[in-house]
Amino acid sequence: MTDPTQQHAAPDWQSSDQQNVLVQDPYRMSRRSTIALVAVFLLIALGALSSMVGLPYAIMKPGPITNTLGQLAGKQLITVSGAQTYPTQGALDFTTVRISGGPGYRVTVWDLLAAAIKPSEDVVDEDLYFPKGVTDKQVEEESTAEMIDSQQEAIAVALKAVGQKVVEHVVIGQVAKDAPSAALLKAGDEIVTVDGKTVADSNAVRASVSTHKPGESVALGLVRDGKPLTVTAKTRDAQGRATVGVFLGVRFEFPIDVKINAGDVGGPSAGTMFSLAVYDTLTPGPLTGGQQIAGTGTIDSTGKVGPIGGIQQKLVGAHDGGAKWFLAPAENCDEVVGHVPDGLRVVRIATFDEAKTAVEAIADKRADSLPTCTK
């Protein structure tokens, strides 16, 4: 008989003296099986690595919509104190985009593959929305600040539209680190004069400063901590125009108290819909006529509607949320054409007055003549 211990120590194939046949060692794999097993392990390792390695991209997806005339988390989204309010109907939905990527979030190969097969999702360079070096906390803080500013601008527009007096104060929102006179200026400073002349808004500040040649100095009359002072600030060149290297903001004085509860949504793009909702709350009769109207767009205190990002995802979100109408900023129209979901009608707007007129026309069922992104 063959010695079992000798057989175990033999090569994969051996010659048997008794049977003169080749006998395979049951404890050794063939070369083909070994290669297959290695390939499986490599695929598993590659899959694990693909799930761990973050890529410099962001994925834009349709987000939920929220009715600015309704409630959020059990609380009325818009509340007013100090003025008569009126019942509303229908919906003025603000739309959102969900962005996967940026600080604190890892976009993997599998995420990109999943997004590639979904028409409603877009893959963009991460730097487009998240500058290098910023933290997730900084992104959240900036997004929250933009939302607060958009709400203030929206309230100002709506109150002006109903005849209320709104006082605006131009303030320095942020001072660039490399501004020529950065040490002389502070965030929160109110700018009341430029070269001795009173300025009513941020556009007036920019216009007055730009009358100088880059490198010249300009006298800024400020109010800091309630005390007036004058600062002589040196200008610098910004694409051929003189600037002092600050970001301007606006602080408002409202005659009535208006609060907007938008939850944890950030960014400035809901401004237009907020302004319509505040106006509707302060005027008799439902502005929408009971219709569900979605939309987007930034807004400034002059009533100008500005462009936003993710318009295609917002169109899908509005459609999926049941809206039949969508108010789109005129400057986003090139991104709207060819991407409107079936059953959703888009109206082009450039100002608050145009947005209000559009909603009123939709409510009165005379919307056929409203401007679109194709006419």
mmCIF file of C-alpha atoms in Angstrom, residues 115-367:
data_model
loop_
_atom_site.group_PDB
_atom_site.id
_atom_site.type_symbol
_atom_site.label_atom_id
_atom_site.label_comp_id
_atom_site.label_asym_id
_atom_site.label_seq_id
_atom_site.Cartn_x
_atom_site.Cartn_y
_atom_site.Cartn_z
ATOM 1 C CA ALA A 115 -24.845 59.249 -11.018
ATOM 2 C CA ALA A 116 -23.865 58.504 -14.628
ATOM 3 C CA ILE A 117 -26.981 56.395 -15.202
ATOM 4 C CA LYS A 118 -29.387 58.928 -13.644
ATOM 5 C CA PRO A 119 -30.408 61.776 -16.000
ATOM 6 C CA SER A 120 -31.415 63.969 -13.060
ATOM 7 C CA GLU A 121 -27.932 63.949 -11.503
ATOM 8 C CA ASP A 122 -24.849 65.895 -12.593
ATOM 9 C CA VAL A 123 -21.185 65.377 -11.739
ATOM 10 C CA VAL A 124 -19.161 68.594 -11.426
ATOM 11 C CA ASP A 125 -15.680 69.528 -10.248
ATOM 12 C CA GLU A 126 -15.660 69.818 -6.464
ATOM 13 C CA ASP A 127 -13.902 73.211 -6.650
ATOM 14 C CA LEU A 128 -16.956 74.677 -8.372
ATOM 15 C CA TYR A 129 -18.859 74.628 -5.073
ATOM 16 C CA PHE A 130 -16.177 73.985 -2.460
ATOM 17 C CA PRO A 131 -12.980 76.078 -2.758
ATOM 18 C CA LYS A 132 -9.805 74.276 -1.746
ATOM 19 C CA GLY A 133 -8.835 74.558 1.883
ATOM 20 C CA VAL A 134 -12.296 75.222 3.319
ATOM 21 C CA THR A 135 -13.685 73.018 6.072
ATOM 22 C CA ASP A 136 -17.174 71.564 6.296
ATOM 23 C CA LYS A 137 -17.873 73.972 9.170
ATOM 24 C CA GLN A 138 -16.859 76.958 7.025
ATOM 25 C CA VAL A 139 -19.093 75.749 4.195
ATOM 26 C CA GLU A 140 -22.034 75.423 6.583
ATOM 27 C CA GLU A 141 -21.416 78.861 8.105
ATOM 28 C CA GLU A 142 -21.230 80.547 4.706
ATOM 29 C CA SER A 143 -24.366 78.760 3.497
ATOM 30 C CA THR A 144 -26.256 79.818 6.630
ATOM 31 C CA ALA A 145 -25.110 83.437 6.243
ATOM 32 C CA GLU A 146 -26.291 83.455 2.628
ATOM 33 C CA MET A 147 -29.695 82.143 3.675
ATOM 34 C CA ILE A 148 -30.055 84.829 6.361
ATOM 35 C CA ASP A 149 -29.080 87.567 3.899
ATOM 36 C CA SER A 150 -31.537 86.251 1.298
ATOM 37 C CA GLN A 151 -34.353 86.310 3.847
ATOM 38 C CA GLN A 152 -33.603 89.914 4.796
ATOM 39 C CA GLU A 153 -33.502 90.997 1.144
ATOM 40 C CA ALA A 154 -36.768 89.145 0.475
ATOM 41 C CA ILE A 155 -38.527 90.779 3.428
ATOM 42 C CA ALA A 156 -37.316 94.206 2.298
ATOM 43 C CA VAL A 157 -38.668 93.662 -1.230
ATOM 44 C CA ALA A 158 -42.059 92.442 0.005
ATOM 45 C CA LEU A 159 -42.490 95.265 2.512
ATOM 46 C CA LYS A 160 -41.650 97.878 -0.110
ATOM 47 C CA ALA A 161 -44.186 96.259 -2.439
ATOM 48 C CA VAL A 162 -46.961 96.731 0.142
ATOM 49 C CA GLY A 163 -45.987 100.345 0.780
ATOM 50 C CA GLN A 164 -43.971 99.945 3.977
ATOM 51 C CA LYS A 165 -40.881 102.114 4.532
ATOM 52 C CA VAL A 166 -37.633 100.149 4.724
ATOM 53 C CA VAL A 167 -34.390 101.816 5.836
ATOM 54 C CA GLU A 168 -31.199 100.318 4.393
ATOM 55 C CA HIS A 169 -27.711 100.585 5.863
ATOM 56 C CA VAL A 170 -24.721 99.647 3.706
ATOM 57 C CA VAL A 171 -22.230 97.702 5.808
ATOM 58 C CA ILE A 172 -18.898 95.987 5.287
ATOM 59 C CA GLY A 173 -19.648 92.293 5.341
ATOM 60 C CA GLN A 174 -16.063 91.113 5.047
ATOM 61 C CA VAL A 175 -12.619 92.657 4.527
ATOM 62 C CA ALA A 176 -10.253 90.887 2.139
ATOM 63 C CA LYS A 177 -6.989 89.918 3.846
ATOM 64 C CA ASP A 178 -4.971 91.494 1.039
ATOM 65 C CA ALA A 179 -6.971 94.749 0.919
ATOM 66 C CA PRO A 180 -4.567 97.746 0.890
ATOM 67 C CA SER A 181 -6.217 99.235 3.997
ATOM 68 C CA ALA A 182 -7.345 96.024 5.691
ATOM 69 C CA ALA A 183 -6.039 97.217 9.061
ATOM 70 C CA LEU A 184 -8.285 100.305 8.943
ATOM 71 C CA LEU A 185 -11.580 98.604 8.070
ATOM 72 C CA LYS A 186 -13.733 96.148 10.035
ATOM 73 C CA ALA A 187 -16.612 93.849 9.217
ATOM 74 C CA GLY A 188 -19.790 95.499 10.468
ATOM 75 C CA ASP A 189 -18.686 99.049 9.687
ATOM 76 C CA GLU A 190 -21.542 101.051 8.189
ATOM 77 C CA ILE A 191 -20.596 103.166 5.170
ATOM 78 C CA VAL A 192 -22.545 106.429 5.169
ATOM 79 C CA THR A 193 -20.450 108.661 2.882
ATOM 80 C CA VAL A 194 -17.846 108.339 0.149
ATOM 81 C CA ASP A 195 -15.669 111.415 -0.373
ATOM 82 C CA GLY A 196 -18.112 113.352 1.760
ATOM 83 C CA LYS A 197 -21.202 112.438 -0.275
ATOM 84 C CA THR A 198 -24.028 110.397 1.245
ATOM 85 C CA VAL A 199 -24.519 106.940 -0.295
ATOM 86 C CA ALA A 200 -27.928 105.273 -0.198
ATOM 87 C CA ASP A 201 -27.042 101.738 -1.236
ATOM 88 C CA SER A 202 -24.184 99.409 -2.156
ATOM 89 C CA ASN A 203 -24.407 100.335 -5.838
ATOM 90 C CA ALA A 204 -23.825 103.982 -4.907
ATOM 91 C CA VAL A 205 -20.767 102.990 -2.841
ATOM 92 C CA ARG A 206 -19.262 101.048 -5.720
ATOM 93 C CA ALA A 207 -20.001 103.799 -8.226
ATOM 94 C CA SER A 208 -18.398 106.464 -6.033
ATOM 95 C CA VAL A 209 -15.272 104.437 -5.313
ATOM 96 C CA SER A 210 -14.852 103.545 -8.991
ATOM 97 C CA THR A 211 -14.558 107.219 -9.947
ATOM 98 C CA HIS A 212 -11.012 106.971 -8.588
ATOM 99 C CA LYS A 213 -8.064 105.462 -10.391
ATOM 100 C CA PRO A 214 -6.693 102.237 -8.875
ATOM 101 C CA GLY A 215 -4.083 103.124 -6.286
ATOM 102 C CA GLU A 216 -5.687 106.417 -5.282
ATOM 103 C CA SER A 217 -7.184 106.958 -1.836
ATOM 104 C CA VAL A 218 -10.856 107.438 -1.013
ATOM 105 C CA ALA A 219 -12.440 108.927 2.111
ATOM 106 C CA LEU A 220 -15.011 106.617 3.689
ATOM 107 C CA GLY A 221 -17.371 107.995 6.307
ATOM 108 C CA LEU A 222 -18.182 105.134 8.667
ATOM 109 C CA VAL A 223 -20.204 104.360 11.767
ATOM 110 C CA ARG A 224 -18.444 101.862 14.018
ATOM 111 C CA ASP A 225 -19.952 100.732 17.310
ATOM 112 C CA GLY A 226 -22.341 103.668 17.117
ATOM 113 C CA LYS A 227 -19.580 106.245 16.667
ATOM 114 C CA PRO A 228 -18.807 108.130 13.421
ATOM 115 C CA LEU A 229 -15.298 108.186 11.951
ATOM 116 C CA THR A 230 -13.612 108.847 8.638
ATOM 117 C CA VAL A 231 -11.060 106.461 7.127
ATOM 118 C CA THR A 232 -8.784 107.223 4.200
ATOM 119 C CA ALA A 233 -8.562 103.904 2.362
ATOM 120 C CA LYS A 234 -6.258 103.120 -0.523
ATOM 121 C CA THR A 235 -7.851 101.528 -3.577
ATOM 122 C CA ARG A 236 -6.575 98.689 -5.729
ATOM 123 C CA ASP A 237 -7.206 97.445 -9.235
ATOM 124 C CA ALA A 238 -9.995 94.952 -9.845
ATOM 125 C CA GLN A 239 -10.307 94.273 -13.577
ATOM 126 C CA GLY A 240 -9.534 97.890 -14.398
ATOM 127 C CA ARG A 241 -11.800 99.328 -11.684
ATOM 128 C CA ALA A 242 -10.844 100.845 -8.329
ATOM 129 C CA THR A 243 -12.032 98.980 -5.212
ATOM 130 C CA VAL A 244 -11.044 99.063 -1.544
ATOM 131 C CA GLY A 245 -11.123 95.262 -1.156
ATOM 132 C CA VAL A 246 -14.272 94.753 0.909
ATOM 133 C CA PHE A 247 -17.472 92.761 0.439
ATOM 134 C CA LEU A 248 -20.559 94.884 0.974
ATOM 135 C CA GLY A 249 -23.741 93.847 2.733
ATOM 136 C CA VAL A 250 -26.989 95.486 3.808
ATOM 137 C CA ARG A 251 -28.581 95.884 7.218
ATOM 138 C CA PHE A 252 -32.264 96.739 7.199
ATOM 139 C CA GLU A 253 -34.616 98.506 9.576
ATOM 140 C CA PHE A 254 -38.097 97.037 9.162
ATOM 141 C CA PRO A 255 -41.271 98.719 10.462
ATOM 142 C CA ILE A 256 -42.805 95.338 11.307
ATOM 143 C CA ASP A 257 -41.375 92.052 12.523
ATOM 144 C CA VAL A 258 -41.206 89.295 9.895
ATOM 145 C CA LYS A 259 -39.556 85.956 10.614
ATOM 146 C CA ILE A 260 -38.793 83.156 8.143
ATOM 147 C CA ASN A 261 -38.238 79.621 9.421
ATOM 148 C CA ALA A 262 -36.451 77.725 6.629
ATOM 149 C CA GLY A 263 -35.053 74.917 8.759
ATOM 150 C CA ASP A 264 -31.556 73.704 7.969
ATOM 151 C CA VAL A 265 -31.614 74.761 4.297
ATOM 152 C CA GLY A 266 -28.770 77.087 3.315
ATOM 153 C CA GLY A 267 -27.827 79.334 0.423
ATOM 154 C CA PRO A 268 -29.468 82.376 -1.187
ATOM 155 C CA SER A 269 -31.570 80.803 -3.942
ATOM 156 C CA ALA A 270 -34.945 80.827 -2.131
ATOM 157 C CA GLY A 271 -35.047 84.628 -1.941
ATOM 158 C CA THR A 272 -37.581 85.167 -4.718
ATOM 159 C CA MET A 273 -40.059 82.640 -3.330
ATOM 160 C CA PHE A 274 -39.690 84.087 0.190
ATOM 161 C CA SER A 275 -40.502 87.577 -1.098
ATOM 162 C CA LEU A 276 -43.654 86.327 -2.827
ATOM 163 C CA ALA A 277 -44.767 84.474 0.306
ATOM 164 C CA VAL A 278 -44.271 87.491 2.582
ATOM 165 C CA TYR A 279 -46.166 89.670 0.097
ATOM 166 C CA ASP A 280 -49.003 87.131 -0.076
ATOM 167 C CA THR A 281 -49.217 87.004 3.721
ATOM 168 C CA LEU A 282 -49.557 90.800 3.935
ATOM 169 C CA THR A 283 -52.148 91.264 1.158
ATOM 170 C CA PRO A 284 -55.830 90.226 0.955
ATOM 171 C CA GLY A 285 -56.760 87.167 -1.081
ATOM 172 C CA PRO A 286 -54.584 84.187 -2.002
ATOM 173 C CA LEU A 287 -51.941 85.254 -4.512
ATOM 174 C CA THR A 288 -51.745 81.777 -6.071
ATOM 175 C CA GLY A 289 -55.485 81.238 -6.467
ATOM 176 C CA GLY A 290 -54.901 77.813 -4.914
ATOM 177 C CA GLN A 291 -52.320 76.738 -7.513
ATOM 178 C CA GLN A 292 -49.062 74.969 -6.653
ATOM 179 C CA ILE A 293 -46.214 77.076 -8.026
ATOM 180 C CA ALA A 294 -42.538 76.313 -7.492
ATOM 181 C CA GLY A 295 -39.532 78.431 -8.309
ATOM 182 C CA THR A 296 -36.069 79.659 -7.502
ATOM 183 C CA GLY A 297 -33.823 82.689 -7.786
ATOM 184 C CA THR A 298 -31.836 85.038 -5.592
ATOM 185 C CA ILE A 299 -33.249 88.503 -4.977
ATOM 186 C CA ASP A 300 -31.734 91.823 -3.924
ATOM 187 C CA SER A 301 -33.371 94.746 -2.189
ATOM 188 C CA THR A 302 -34.113 96.418 -5.533
ATOM 189 C CA GLY A 303 -36.237 93.414 -6.571
ATOM 190 C CA LYS A 304 -33.812 91.985 -9.121
ATOM 191 C CA VAL A 305 -33.964 88.191 -9.503
ATOM 192 C CA GLY A 306 -30.555 86.564 -9.917
ATOM 193 C CA PRO A 307 -29.358 83.201 -11.296
ATOM 194 C CA ILE A 308 -28.705 80.127 -9.178
ATOM 195 C CA GLY A 309 -26.965 76.763 -9.483
ATOM 196 C CA GLY A 310 -28.584 73.378 -10.017
ATOM 197 C CA ILE A 311 -31.563 74.623 -12.013
ATOM 198 C CA GLN A 312 -32.013 71.288 -13.790
ATOM 199 C CA GLN A 313 -32.162 69.384 -10.509
ATOM 200 C CA LYS A 314 -34.644 71.934 -9.148
ATOM 201 C CA LEU A 315 -36.900 71.442 -12.149
ATOM 202 C CA VAL A 316 -36.985 67.702 -11.446
ATOM 203 C CA GLY A 317 -37.562 68.285 -7.731
ATOM 204 C CA ALA A 318 -40.472 70.639 -8.465
ATOM 205 C CA HIS A 319 -42.052 68.138 -10.858
ATOM 206 C CA ASP A 320 -41.606 65.243 -8.442
ATOM 207 C CA GLY A 321 -43.128 67.375 -5.676
ATOM 208 C CA GLY A 322 -46.323 67.908 -7.680
ATOM 209 C CA ALA A 323 -45.837 71.456 -8.963
ATOM 210 C CA LYS A 324 -47.285 72.342 -12.369
ATOM 211 C CA TRP A 325 -45.593 75.755 -12.672
ATOM 212 C CA PHE A 326 -42.010 76.875 -12.178
ATOM 213 C CA LEU A 327 -40.601 80.412 -11.940
ATOM 214 C CA ALA A 328 -37.067 80.441 -13.390
ATOM 215 C CA PRO A 329 -34.522 83.297 -13.370
ATOM 216 C CA ALA A 330 -34.046 84.710 -16.862
ATOM 217 C CA GLU A 331 -30.268 84.265 -16.564
ATOM 218 C CA ASN A 332 -30.747 80.502 -16.088
ATOM 219 C CA CYS A 333 -32.822 80.039 -19.252
ATOM 220 C CA ASP A 334 -29.973 78.538 -21.290
ATOM 221 C CA GLU A 335 -29.800 75.710 -18.720
ATOM 222 C CA VAL A 336 -33.573 75.270 -18.638
ATOM 223 C CA VAL A 337 -34.195 74.693 -22.359
ATOM 224 C CA GLY A 338 -34.311 70.980 -23.117
ATOM 225 C CA HIS A 339 -34.489 69.940 -19.461
ATOM 226 C CA VAL A 340 -38.087 70.665 -18.481
ATOM 227 C CA PRO A 341 -39.928 67.557 -17.200
ATOM 228 C CA ASP A 342 -43.198 66.680 -18.915
ATOM 229 C CA GLY A 343 -46.152 68.376 -17.250
ATOM 230 C CA LEU A 344 -44.146 71.282 -15.804
ATOM 231 C CA ARG A 345 -44.513 74.776 -17.321
ATOM 232 C CA VAL A 346 -41.666 77.257 -16.847
ATOM 233 C CA VAL A 347 -42.117 81.032 -16.660
ATOM 234 C CA ARG A 348 -39.135 83.348 -17.146
ATOM 235 C CA ILE A 349 -38.714 86.105 -14.540
ATOM 236 C CA ALA A 350 -36.116 88.829 -13.963
ATOM 237 C CA THR A 351 -37.692 90.923 -11.184
ATOM 238 C CA PHE A 352 -40.015 90.594 -8.219
ATOM 239 C CA ASP A 353 -42.730 92.479 -10.123
ATOM 240 C CA GLU A 354 -42.492 89.981 -12.996
ATOM 241 C CA ALA A 355 -42.691 87.073 -10.549
ATOM 242 C CA LYS A 356 -45.755 88.557 -8.819
ATOM 243 C CA THR A 357 -47.434 89.265 -12.164
ATOM 244 C CA ALA A 358 -46.764 85.677 -13.259
ATOM 245 C CA VAL A 359 -48.307 84.204 -10.100
ATOM 246 C CA GLU A 360 -51.359 86.440 -10.456
ATOM 247 C CA ALA A 361 -51.774 85.404 -14.105
ATOM 248 C CA ILE A 362 -51.518 81.715 -13.197
ATOM 249 C CA ALA A 363 -54.116 82.218 -10.459
ATOM 250 C CA ASP A 364 -56.481 83.928 -12.920
ATOM 251 C CA LYS A 365 -55.921 81.219 -15.584
ATOM 252 C CA ARG A 366 -54.512 83.683 -18.085
ATOM 253 C CA ALA A 367 -50.943 82.398 -18.165
#
